[in-house]
Amino acid sequence: MKEENYYIEIENYIKRNETNKRRRNLEDNYDTLNNYWNIGKLIVEAQGGSNRAKYGNELIKEWSLNLTRNYGKGYDYTNLSRFRKLYIAFPNLGPLAQLSWTVICKLLPIKDMNKRNYYINLCIERNLSKRQLLEEIKSNNYERLVNKPKHIELVSLKKEYFTFEDIKSPIIIKIDKNKIIKSEKDLELTILSEIEFILMQFGKGFTFVGSRYKINNYYIDLLLFNIELNSYVVVELKVRKLKPEDKAQTEMYMNLVDNNLKKSFHNKTIGIIISKEQDEYIANFVRSNNLIPLEYIIENN
């Protein structure tokens, strides 16, 4: 292997690690909130329902002493009370899934549902930190609205479809003029050498997970994750014309990802097939039963 290819492989591992950190943080946050919500649910049920929950403070005090002794201050009386409020205020986590627990703790005391929904939406849309949220609340942002909506719905975090609003066409990969792509491995290394640029061409939110990604006994050429679409993206590379069986192969890999990597809160996996048509490389997006063509060009420097 050439020296430059070793560097690309090293960089590949680093990028995969950094991307996985971000994805794991999102998943860990969801798991934490889901656990808190379920604890709150059990507390309410033990107290005889949400209407009677406020009369069960002695039960929370007793449990918090044991839990704090065994598991630390994260399960003290204050936090158990917050878990109860979380469950009562939100029948399901929904849009709260991407907010940190420290931010949610500042939202729970707001009793006016319209006001609370307004600040939740603000946190989601602007990615507010706890400090920034407190500044918005302190400045009476909601109260100063000129035209307050009668009912404020929570914004949706998940996009159910693959949209192409931000994708550029043609997508251009710049390579050394002396480089000749003879195999799928050559194409893979070429794409990896320009991965950041290429992901920007695809659109918002694409991050790199890994190349030759093994699931069971199968290897996916490239595996991406899209933060905005909340889904994995399988990329298959072909240095020839697209064949009917390529779509079936890619869909099989998409199913493998859905069955082995996808969490319950992720959207279904997206597929992309990059194939060669004459002197151009075409990216075909796999969605439902359709292949959506997008011009894809490799350009010499």
PDB file of N, CA, C and O in Angstrom, residues 29-41 43-44 78-94 96-97 99-101 103-105 107-109 116 120:
ATOM      1  N   ASN A  29     -27.823  10.256  25.445  1.00  0.00           N
ATOM      2  CA  ASN A  29     -28.741  11.253  25.974  1.00  0.00           C
ATOM      3  C   ASN A  29     -30.167  10.737  25.927  1.00  0.00           C
ATOM      4  O   ASN A  29     -30.935  10.875  26.888  1.00  0.00           O
ATOM      5  N   TYR A  30     -30.542  10.116  24.792  1.00  0.00           N
ATOM      6  CA  TYR A  30     -31.892   9.577  24.653  1.00  0.00           C
ATOM      7  C   TYR A  30     -32.120   8.468  25.685  1.00  0.00           C
ATOM      8  O   TYR A  30     -33.169   8.426  26.349  1.00  0.00           O
ATOM      9  N   ASP A  31     -31.155   7.567  25.833  1.00  0.00           N
ATOM     10  CA  ASP A  31     -31.303   6.467  26.786  1.00  0.00           C
ATOM     11  C   ASP A  31     -31.471   6.989  28.208  1.00  0.00           C
ATOM     12  O   ASP A  31     -32.282   6.472  28.987  1.00  0.00           O
ATOM     13  N   THR A  32     -30.700   8.022  28.559  1.00  0.00           N
ATOM     14  CA  THR A  32     -30.795   8.616  29.902  1.00  0.00           C
ATOM     15  C   THR A  32     -32.176   9.203  30.137  1.00  0.00           C
ATOM     16  O   THR A  32     -32.815   8.929  31.161  1.00  0.00           O
ATOM     17  N   LEU A  33     -32.659  10.005  29.183  1.00  0.00           N
ATOM     18  CA  LEU A  33     -33.982  10.618  29.328  1.00  0.00           C
ATOM     19  C   LEU A  33     -35.075   9.563  29.366  1.00  0.00           C
ATOM     20  O   LEU A  33     -36.042   9.680  30.128  1.00  0.00           O
ATOM     21  N   ASN A  34     -34.929   8.528  28.540  1.00  0.00           N
ATOM     22  CA  ASN A  34     -35.925   7.454  28.511  1.00  0.00           C
ATOM     23  C   ASN A  34     -35.978   6.730  29.858  1.00  0.00           C
ATOM     24  O   ASN A  34     -37.063   6.395  30.354  1.00  0.00           O
ATOM     25  N   ASN A  35     -34.808   6.527  30.481  1.00  0.00           N
ATOM     26  CA  ASN A  35     -34.767   5.909  31.806  1.00  0.00           C
ATOM     27  C   ASN A  35     -35.430   6.800  32.850  1.00  0.00           C
ATOM     28  O   ASN A  35     -36.200   6.319  33.694  1.00  0.00           O
ATOM     29  N   TYR A  36     -35.137   8.099  32.798  1.00  0.00           N
ATOM     30  CA  TYR A  36     -35.748   9.036  33.751  1.00  0.00           C
ATOM     31  C   TYR A  36     -37.270   9.050  33.590  1.00  0.00           C
ATOM     32  O   TYR A  36     -38.013   9.080  34.581  1.00  0.00           O
ATOM     33  N   TRP A  37     -37.720   9.051  32.335  1.00  0.00           N
ATOM     34  CA  TRP A  37     -39.161   9.062  32.059  1.00  0.00           C
ATOM     35  C   TRP A  37     -39.818   7.796  32.616  1.00  0.00           C
ATOM     36  O   TRP A  37     -40.893   7.863  33.236  1.00  0.00           O
ATOM     37  N   ASN A  38     -39.188   6.656  32.435  1.00  0.00           N
ATOM     38  CA  ASN A  38     -39.744   5.396  32.932  1.00  0.00           C
ATOM     39  C   ASN A  38     -39.733   5.318  34.455  1.00  0.00           C
ATOM     40  O   ASN A  38     -40.647   4.761  35.064  1.00  0.00           O
ATOM     41  N   ILE A  39     -38.699   5.901  35.069  1.00  0.00           N
ATOM     42  CA  ILE A  39     -38.674   5.971  36.535  1.00  0.00           C
ATOM     43  C   ILE A  39     -39.843   6.824  37.023  1.00  0.00           C
ATOM     44  O   ILE A  39     -40.545   6.467  37.971  1.00  0.00           O
ATOM     45  N   GLY A  40     -40.039   7.972  36.335  1.00  0.00           N
ATOM     46  CA  GLY A  40     -41.164   8.848  36.687  1.00  0.00           C
ATOM     47  C   GLY A  40     -42.493   8.140  36.548  1.00  0.00           C
ATOM     48  O   GLY A  40     -43.392   8.302  37.392  1.00  0.00           O
ATOM     49  N   LYS A  41     -42.638   7.345  35.507  1.00  0.00           N
ATOM     50  CA  LYS A  41     -43.868   6.585  35.267  1.00  0.00           C
ATOM     51  C   LYS A  41     -44.141   5.617  36.421  1.00  0.00           C
ATOM     52  O   LYS A  41     -45.267   5.529  36.920  1.00  0.00           O
ATOM     53  N   ILE A  43     -42.985   5.802  39.476  1.00  0.00           N
ATOM     54  CA  ILE A  43     -43.272   6.557  40.704  1.00  0.00           C
ATOM     55  C   ILE A  43     -44.740   6.961  40.732  1.00  0.00           C
ATOM     56  O   ILE A  43     -45.438   6.798  41.741  1.00  0.00           O
ATOM     57  N   VAL A  44     -45.228   7.498  39.603  1.00  0.00           N
ATOM     58  CA  VAL A  44     -46.631   7.930  39.520  1.00  0.00           C
ATOM     59  C   VAL A  44     -47.564   6.741  39.745  1.00  0.00           C
ATOM     60  O   VAL A  44     -48.555   6.840  40.481  1.00  0.00           O
ATOM     61  N   THR A  78     -34.895  15.599  44.985  1.00  0.00           N
ATOM     62  CA  THR A  78     -35.168  16.605  43.951  1.00  0.00           C
ATOM     63  C   THR A  78     -35.279  15.977  42.573  1.00  0.00           C
ATOM     64  O   THR A  78     -36.210  16.261  41.809  1.00  0.00           O
ATOM     65  N   ASN A  79     -34.339  15.090  42.245  1.00  0.00           N
ATOM     66  CA  ASN A  79     -34.350  14.486  40.915  1.00  0.00           C
ATOM     67  C   ASN A  79     -35.491  13.489  40.733  1.00  0.00           C
ATOM     68  O   ASN A  79     -36.095  13.424  39.659  1.00  0.00           O
ATOM     69  N   LEU A  80     -35.803  12.702  41.760  1.00  0.00           N
ATOM     70  CA  LEU A  80     -36.944  11.795  41.647  1.00  0.00           C
ATOM     71  C   LEU A  80     -38.233  12.594  41.410  1.00  0.00           C
ATOM     72  O   LEU A  80     -39.108  12.167  40.635  1.00  0.00           O
ATOM     73  N   SER A  81     -38.349  13.736  42.066  1.00  0.00           N
ATOM     74  CA  SER A  81     -39.514  14.597  41.852  1.00  0.00           C
ATOM     75  C   SER A  81     -39.545  15.127  40.414  1.00  0.00           C
ATOM     76  O   SER A  81     -40.611  15.241  39.803  1.00  0.00           O
ATOM     77  N   ARG A  82     -38.368  15.427  39.880  1.00  0.00           N
ATOM     78  CA  ARG A  82     -38.289  15.886  38.485  1.00  0.00           C
ATOM     79  C   ARG A  82     -38.678  14.771  37.517  1.00  0.00           C
ATOM     80  O   ARG A  82     -39.354  15.024  36.518  1.00  0.00           O
ATOM     81  N   PHE A  83     -38.243  13.533  37.811  1.00  0.00           N
ATOM     82  CA  PHE A  83     -38.613  12.415  36.936  1.00  0.00           C
ATOM     83  C   PHE A  83     -40.131  12.269  36.896  1.00  0.00           C
ATOM     84  O   PHE A  83     -40.717  12.005  35.846  1.00  0.00           O
ATOM     85  N   ARG A  84     -40.765  12.436  38.056  1.00  0.00           N
ATOM     86  CA  ARG A  84     -42.229  12.355  38.130  1.00  0.00           C
ATOM     87  C   ARG A  84     -42.865  13.452  37.288  1.00  0.00           C
ATOM     88  O   ARG A  84     -43.802  13.223  36.528  1.00  0.00           O
ATOM     89  N   LYS A  85     -42.334  14.666  37.406  1.00  0.00           N
ATOM     90  CA  LYS A  85     -42.867  15.783  36.618  1.00  0.00           C
ATOM     91  C   LYS A  85     -42.684  15.556  35.128  1.00  0.00           C
ATOM     92  O   LYS A  85     -43.546  15.910  34.319  1.00  0.00           O
ATOM     93  N   LEU A  86     -41.534  14.976  34.758  1.00  0.00           N
ATOM     94  CA  LEU A  86     -41.252  14.692  33.349  1.00  0.00           C
ATOM     95  C   LEU A  86     -42.321  13.786  32.763  1.00  0.00           C
ATOM     96  O   LEU A  86     -42.847  14.038  31.673  1.00  0.00           O
ATOM     97  N   TYR A  87     -42.650  12.718  33.487  1.00  0.00           N
ATOM     98  CA  TYR A  87     -43.651  11.771  32.991  1.00  0.00           C
ATOM     99  C   TYR A  87     -45.036  12.416  32.919  1.00  0.00           C
ATOM    100  O   TYR A  87     -45.775  12.227  31.953  1.00  0.00           O
ATOM    101  N   ILE A  88     -45.409  13.183  33.952  1.00  0.00           N
ATOM    102  CA  ILE A  88     -46.733  13.807  33.985  1.00  0.00           C
ATOM    103  C   ILE A  88     -46.879  14.849  32.880  1.00  0.00           C
ATOM    104  O   ILE A  88     -47.918  14.942  32.215  1.00  0.00           O
ATOM    105  N   ALA A  89     -45.809  15.632  32.645  1.00  0.00           N
ATOM    106  CA  ALA A  89     -45.880  16.719  31.655  1.00  0.00           C
ATOM    107  C   ALA A  89     -45.839  16.213  30.227  1.00  0.00           C
ATOM    108  O   ALA A  89     -46.411  16.836  29.320  1.00  0.00           O
ATOM    109  N   PHE A  90     -45.173  15.059  30.000  1.00  0.00           N
ATOM    110  CA  PHE A  90     -44.991  14.574  28.623  1.00  0.00           C
ATOM    111  C   PHE A  90     -45.375  13.097  28.528  1.00  0.00           C
ATOM    112  O   PHE A  90     -44.637  12.235  29.011  1.00  0.00           O
ATOM    113  N   PRO A  91     -46.517  12.792  27.905  1.00  0.00           N
ATOM    114  CA  PRO A  91     -46.944  11.400  27.731  1.00  0.00           C
ATOM    115  C   PRO A  91     -45.911  10.560  26.988  1.00  0.00           C
ATOM    116  O   PRO A  91     -45.829   9.363  27.170  1.00  0.00           O
ATOM    117  N   ASN A  92     -45.127  11.191  26.121  1.00  0.00           N
ATOM    118  CA  ASN A  92     -43.970  10.542  25.498  1.00  0.00           C
ATOM    119  C   ASN A  92     -42.874  11.585  25.342  1.00  0.00           C
ATOM    120  O   ASN A  92     -43.148  12.792  25.350  1.00  0.00           O
ATOM    121  N   LEU A  93     -41.646  11.137  25.186  1.00  0.00           N
ATOM    122  CA  LEU A  93     -40.522  12.078  25.131  1.00  0.00           C
ATOM    123  C   LEU A  93     -40.551  12.953  23.887  1.00  0.00           C
ATOM    124  O   LEU A  93     -40.276  14.150  23.946  1.00  0.00           O
ATOM    125  N   GLY A  94     -40.898  12.344  22.744  1.00  0.00           N
ATOM    126  CA  GLY A  94     -41.017  13.100  21.505  1.00  0.00           C
ATOM    127  C   GLY A  94     -39.869  14.058  21.271  1.00  0.00           C
ATOM    128  O   GLY A  94     -38.696  13.684  21.320  1.00  0.00           O
ATOM    129  N   LEU A  96     -38.418  16.153  23.049  1.00  0.00           N
ATOM    130  CA  LEU A  96     -37.451  16.376  24.126  1.00  0.00           C
ATOM    131  C   LEU A  96     -36.196  15.523  23.969  1.00  0.00           C
ATOM    132  O   LEU A  96     -35.192  15.767  24.629  1.00  0.00           O
ATOM    133  N   ALA A  97     -36.252  14.537  23.065  1.00  0.00           N
ATOM    134  CA  ALA A  97     -35.185  13.539  22.974  1.00  0.00           C
ATOM    135  C   ALA A  97     -33.806  14.124  22.704  1.00  0.00           C
ATOM    136  O   ALA A  97     -32.801  13.527  23.064  1.00  0.00           O
ATOM    137  N   LEU A  99     -32.826  17.220  23.771  1.00  0.00           N
ATOM    138  CA  LEU A  99     -32.477  18.231  24.770  1.00  0.00           C
ATOM    139  C   LEU A  99     -31.758  17.565  25.927  1.00  0.00           C
ATOM    140  O   LEU A  99     -32.066  16.436  26.304  1.00  0.00           O
ATOM    141  N   SER A 100     -30.799  18.271  26.499  1.00  0.00           N
ATOM    142  CA  SER A 100     -30.059  17.712  27.635  1.00  0.00           C
ATOM    143  C   SER A 100     -30.930  17.763  28.890  1.00  0.00           C
ATOM    144  O   SER A 100     -31.872  18.561  28.991  1.00  0.00           O
ATOM    145  N   TRP A 101     -30.596  16.919  29.855  1.00  0.00           N
ATOM    146  CA  TRP A 101     -31.356  16.877  31.096  1.00  0.00           C
ATOM    147  C   TRP A 101     -31.245  18.201  31.853  1.00  0.00           C
ATOM    148  O   TRP A 101     -32.211  18.649  32.470  1.00  0.00           O
ATOM    149  N   VAL A 103     -31.093  21.158  30.600  1.00  0.00           N
ATOM    150  CA  VAL A 103     -32.028  22.092  29.967  1.00  0.00           C
ATOM    151  C   VAL A 103     -33.461  21.749  30.357  1.00  0.00           C
ATOM    152  O   VAL A 103     -34.252  22.626  30.717  1.00  0.00           O
ATOM    153  N   ILE A 104     -33.798  20.464  30.326  1.00  0.00           N
ATOM    154  CA  ILE A 104     -35.159  20.031  30.655  1.00  0.00           C
ATOM    155  C   ILE A 104     -35.518  20.404  32.097  1.00  0.00           C
ATOM    156  O   ILE A 104     -36.659  20.783  32.383  1.00  0.00           O
ATOM    157  N   CYS A 105     -34.535  20.327  32.999  1.00  0.00           N
ATOM    158  CA  CYS A 105     -34.783  20.680  34.403  1.00  0.00           C
ATOM    159  C   CYS A 105     -35.249  22.131  34.557  1.00  0.00           C
ATOM    160  O   CYS A 105     -35.986  22.462  35.488  1.00  0.00           O
ATOM    161  N   LEU A 107     -37.011  23.661  32.259  1.00  0.00           N
ATOM    162  CA  LEU A 107     -38.307  23.773  31.580  1.00  0.00           C
ATOM    163  C   LEU A 107     -39.442  23.181  32.409  1.00  0.00           C
ATOM    164  O   LEU A 107     -40.587  23.641  32.314  1.00  0.00           O
ATOM    165  N   LEU A 108     -39.151  22.177  33.214  1.00  0.00           N
ATOM    166  CA  LEU A 108     -40.193  21.474  33.957  1.00  0.00           C
ATOM    167  C   LEU A 108     -40.996  22.360  34.914  1.00  0.00           C
ATOM    168  O   LEU A 108     -42.210  22.155  35.068  1.00  0.00           O
ATOM    169  N   PRO A 109     -40.386  23.348  35.585  1.00  0.00           N
ATOM    170  CA  PRO A 109     -41.181  24.175  36.510  1.00  0.00           C
ATOM    171  C   PRO A 109     -42.209  25.077  35.821  1.00  0.00           C
ATOM    172  O   PRO A 109     -43.086  25.630  36.486  1.00  0.00           O
ATOM    173  N   ARG A 116     -44.312  26.731  28.055  1.00  0.00           N
ATOM    174  CA  ARG A 116     -43.286  25.683  28.093  1.00  0.00           C
ATOM    175  C   ARG A 116     -42.952  25.190  26.685  1.00  0.00           C
ATOM    176  O   ARG A 116     -41.790  25.038  26.326  1.00  0.00           O
ATOM    177  N   ILE A 120     -39.394  25.159  24.692  1.00  0.00           N
ATOM    178  CA  ILE A 120     -38.849  23.902  24.170  1.00  0.00           C
ATOM    179  C   ILE A 120     -38.508  24.078  22.695  1.00  0.00           C
ATOM    180  O   ILE A 120     -37.423  23.701  22.234  1.00  0.00           O
TER     181      ILE A 120
END
